[in-house]
Amino acid sequence: MTTERQLNYLFHDRINGILPPFLNLGKLGLNYGMQACQFTATSTTAECQTLAMPNYVHSIPNNNDNQDIVSMGTNTALLCKEVIENAYQVMAIQMIALAQATDCLAITDDLAPATRAIYNKVRDICPKFVEDTPFYEEIANVIEYLKK
């Protein structure tokens, strides 16, 4: 998932060369910034890779061995639904991270009006943070925002 790789870029100070590690605005070594969110995004992306395994590899002979491919359409649709939900979670983390990166760089006033409106909405859901905080409620709320 491209979004997860973009998060890795945002969180990795030695790669991006401009942002603090994990978008941490607190005391480095004491605060984790968005490190836990990256763990969530990475494990969710790994789950999507597993769910993307083609169903046709599960060929099961049936119908008196007359057919060797069982329709896996419903199973595939259910897996796809889960991948879509997972993608929302990773995208929500990215939205929070982009807002935090904007604050790290102090460039809020430079945002285009449409981008500023999105930034403001995300910040209404998840204010700028310095101290460590759990993000599960904010992630869930940003997911709901993205689905609207």
Short mmCIF file of C-alpha atoms in Angstrom, two decimals:
data_model
loop_
_atom_site.label_atom_id
_atom_site.label_comp_id
_atom_site.label_asym_id
_atom_site.label_seq_id
_atom_site.Cartn_x
_atom_site.Cartn_y
_atom_site.Cartn_z
CA MET A 1 0.00 0.00 0.00
CA THR A 2 1.56 3.26 -1.14
CA THR A 3 0.10 5.13 1.82
CA GLU A 4 2.11 3.05 4.29
CA ARG A 5 5.33 3.75 2.37
CA GLN A 6 4.52 7.47 2.39
CA LEU A 7 4.10 7.24 6.16
CA ASN A 8 7.50 5.61 6.42
CA TYR A 9 8.96 8.57 4.53
CA LEU A 10 7.21 11.09 6.81
CA PHE A 11 8.30 9.30 10.00
CA HIS A 12 11.91 8.57 9.00
CA ASP A 13 13.95 11.71 9.66
CA ARG A 14 17.09 10.42 7.94
CA ILE A 15 15.14 9.83 4.73
CA ASN A 16 13.02 12.99 4.60
CA GLY A 17 15.75 15.20 6.06
CA ILE A 18 13.33 17.87 7.31
CA LEU A 19 10.91 16.37 9.84
CA PRO A 20 11.61 15.07 13.35
CA PRO A 21 11.57 11.28 13.90
CA PHE A 22 7.99 9.98 13.97
CA LEU A 23 6.78 13.62 13.75
CA ASN A 24 7.65 13.86 17.43
CA LEU A 25 7.15 17.39 18.76
CA GLY A 26 7.90 16.25 22.32
CA LYS A 27 11.18 15.35 23.96
CA LEU A 28 12.97 12.78 21.81
CA GLY A 29 13.68 9.64 23.84
CA LEU A 30 10.81 10.40 26.20
CA ASN A 31 8.00 10.80 23.67
CA TYR A 32 7.27 8.48 20.76
CA GLY A 33 5.38 10.84 18.47
CA MET A 34 3.47 8.73 15.94
CA GLN A 35 5.67 5.63 16.22
CA ALA A 36 2.80 3.44 17.46
CA CYS A 37 0.66 4.62 14.55
CA GLN A 38 3.35 3.45 12.16
CA PHE A 39 3.27 0.01 13.78
CA THR A 40 -0.49 -0.06 13.22
CA ALA A 41 -0.21 1.04 9.60
CA THR A 42 2.56 -1.45 8.85
CA SER A 43 0.79 -4.42 10.44
CA THR A 44 -2.49 -3.47 8.75
CA THR A 45 -0.71 -3.26 5.39
CA ALA A 46 0.87 -6.67 6.00
CA GLU A 47 -2.59 -8.04 6.74
CA CYS A 48 -3.80 -6.64 3.42
CA GLN A 49 -0.97 -8.42 1.64
CA THR A 50 -2.11 -11.68 3.20
CA LEU A 51 -5.76 -11.01 2.34
CA ALA A 52 -4.74 -10.31 -1.27
CA MET A 53 -3.66 -13.93 -1.78
CA PRO A 54 -5.57 -15.16 -4.84
CA ASN A 55 -8.48 -17.42 -3.95
CA TYR A 56 -8.02 -19.57 -7.04
CA VAL A 57 -5.15 -21.36 -5.29
CA HIS A 58 -7.82 -22.97 -3.13
CA SER A 59 -9.10 -25.19 -5.90
CA ILE A 60 -11.24 -27.93 -4.38
CA PRO A 61 -12.60 -30.74 -6.56
CA ASN A 62 -16.38 -31.05 -6.31
CA ASN A 63 -19.45 -32.17 -8.26
CA ASN A 64 -18.22 -35.78 -8.39
CA ASP A 65 -14.79 -34.41 -9.34
CA ASN A 66 -16.36 -32.90 -12.45
CA GLN A 67 -15.25 -29.43 -11.47
CA ASP A 68 -12.02 -28.43 -9.80
CA ILE A 69 -12.64 -24.72 -9.37
CA VAL A 70 -15.10 -23.69 -6.71
CA SER A 71 -16.58 -20.25 -7.12
CA MET A 72 -14.73 -18.07 -4.66
CA GLY A 73 -16.51 -14.85 -5.59
CA THR A 74 -18.24 -14.38 -2.25
CA ASN A 75 -15.08 -15.19 -0.31
CA THR A 76 -13.09 -12.77 -2.46
CA ALA A 77 -15.69 -10.02 -1.97
CA LEU A 78 -15.52 -10.45 1.81
CA LEU A 79 -11.72 -10.29 1.74
CA CYS A 80 -11.88 -7.20 -0.48
CA LYS A 81 -14.24 -5.53 1.99
CA GLU A 82 -11.70 -6.12 4.76
CA VAL A 83 -8.87 -4.71 2.63
CA ILE A 84 -10.96 -1.58 1.95
CA GLU A 85 -11.63 -1.12 5.68
CA ASN A 86 -7.93 -1.59 6.40
CA ALA A 87 -7.06 0.99 3.75
CA TYR A 88 -9.29 3.52 5.50
CA GLN A 89 -7.37 2.91 8.72
CA VAL A 90 -3.98 3.48 7.07
CA MET A 91 -5.29 6.56 5.23
CA ALA A 92 -6.65 7.99 8.50
CA ILE A 93 -3.22 7.60 10.07
CA GLN A 94 -1.73 9.34 7.06
CA MET A 95 -4.17 12.25 7.40
CA ILE A 96 -3.22 12.71 11.05
CA ALA A 97 0.48 12.44 10.14
CA LEU A 98 0.18 15.02 7.36
CA ALA A 99 -1.50 17.45 9.76
CA GLN A 100 1.27 16.84 12.31
CA ALA A 101 3.94 17.31 9.61
CA THR A 102 2.28 20.59 8.63
CA ASP A 103 2.58 21.71 12.24
CA CYS A 104 6.18 20.49 12.49
CA LEU A 105 7.08 22.67 9.52
CA ALA A 106 4.83 25.56 10.64
CA ILE A 107 3.40 25.90 7.11
CA THR A 108 -0.31 25.99 7.89
CA ASP A 109 -0.67 29.50 6.45
CA ASP A 110 0.92 28.33 3.18
CA LEU A 111 -1.72 25.65 2.48
CA ALA A 112 -4.11 26.06 -0.43
CA PRO A 113 -7.69 26.82 0.69
CA ALA A 114 -9.01 23.30 -0.07
CA THR A 115 -6.05 21.68 1.67
CA ARG A 116 -6.42 24.07 4.60
CA ALA A 117 -10.08 23.04 4.98
CA ILE A 118 -9.05 19.36 5.19
CA TYR A 119 -6.25 20.22 7.61
CA ASN A 120 -8.71 22.13 9.81
CA LYS A 121 -11.17 19.23 9.83
CA VAL A 122 -8.45 16.74 10.76
CA ARG A 123 -7.22 19.09 13.49
CA ASP A 124 -10.78 19.40 14.82
CA ILE A 125 -10.72 15.61 15.23
CA CYS A 126 -7.10 15.25 16.36
CA PRO A 127 -5.45 18.41 17.71
CA LYS A 128 -1.71 18.93 17.43
CA PHE A 129 0.05 16.84 20.05
CA VAL A 130 3.38 17.05 21.82
CA GLU A 131 2.97 14.51 24.61
CA ASP A 132 2.29 10.84 23.85
CA THR A 133 -1.36 9.99 23.49
CA PRO A 134 -3.42 7.01 22.33
CA PHE A 135 -4.79 7.57 18.83
CA TYR A 136 -7.46 4.90 18.46
CA GLU A 137 -10.41 7.27 18.91
CA GLU A 138 -8.92 9.88 16.59
CA ILE A 139 -8.16 7.26 13.95
CA ALA A 140 -11.74 5.97 14.16
CA ASN A 141 -13.11 9.50 13.86
CA VAL A 142 -10.89 10.35 10.88
CA ILE A 143 -12.04 7.09 9.22
CA GLU A 144 -15.63 8.30 9.60
CA TYR A 145 -14.64 11.67 8.13
CA LEU A 146 -12.99 9.98 5.15
CA LYS A 147 -16.08 7.85 4.51
CA LYS A 148 -18.34 10.90 4.21
#
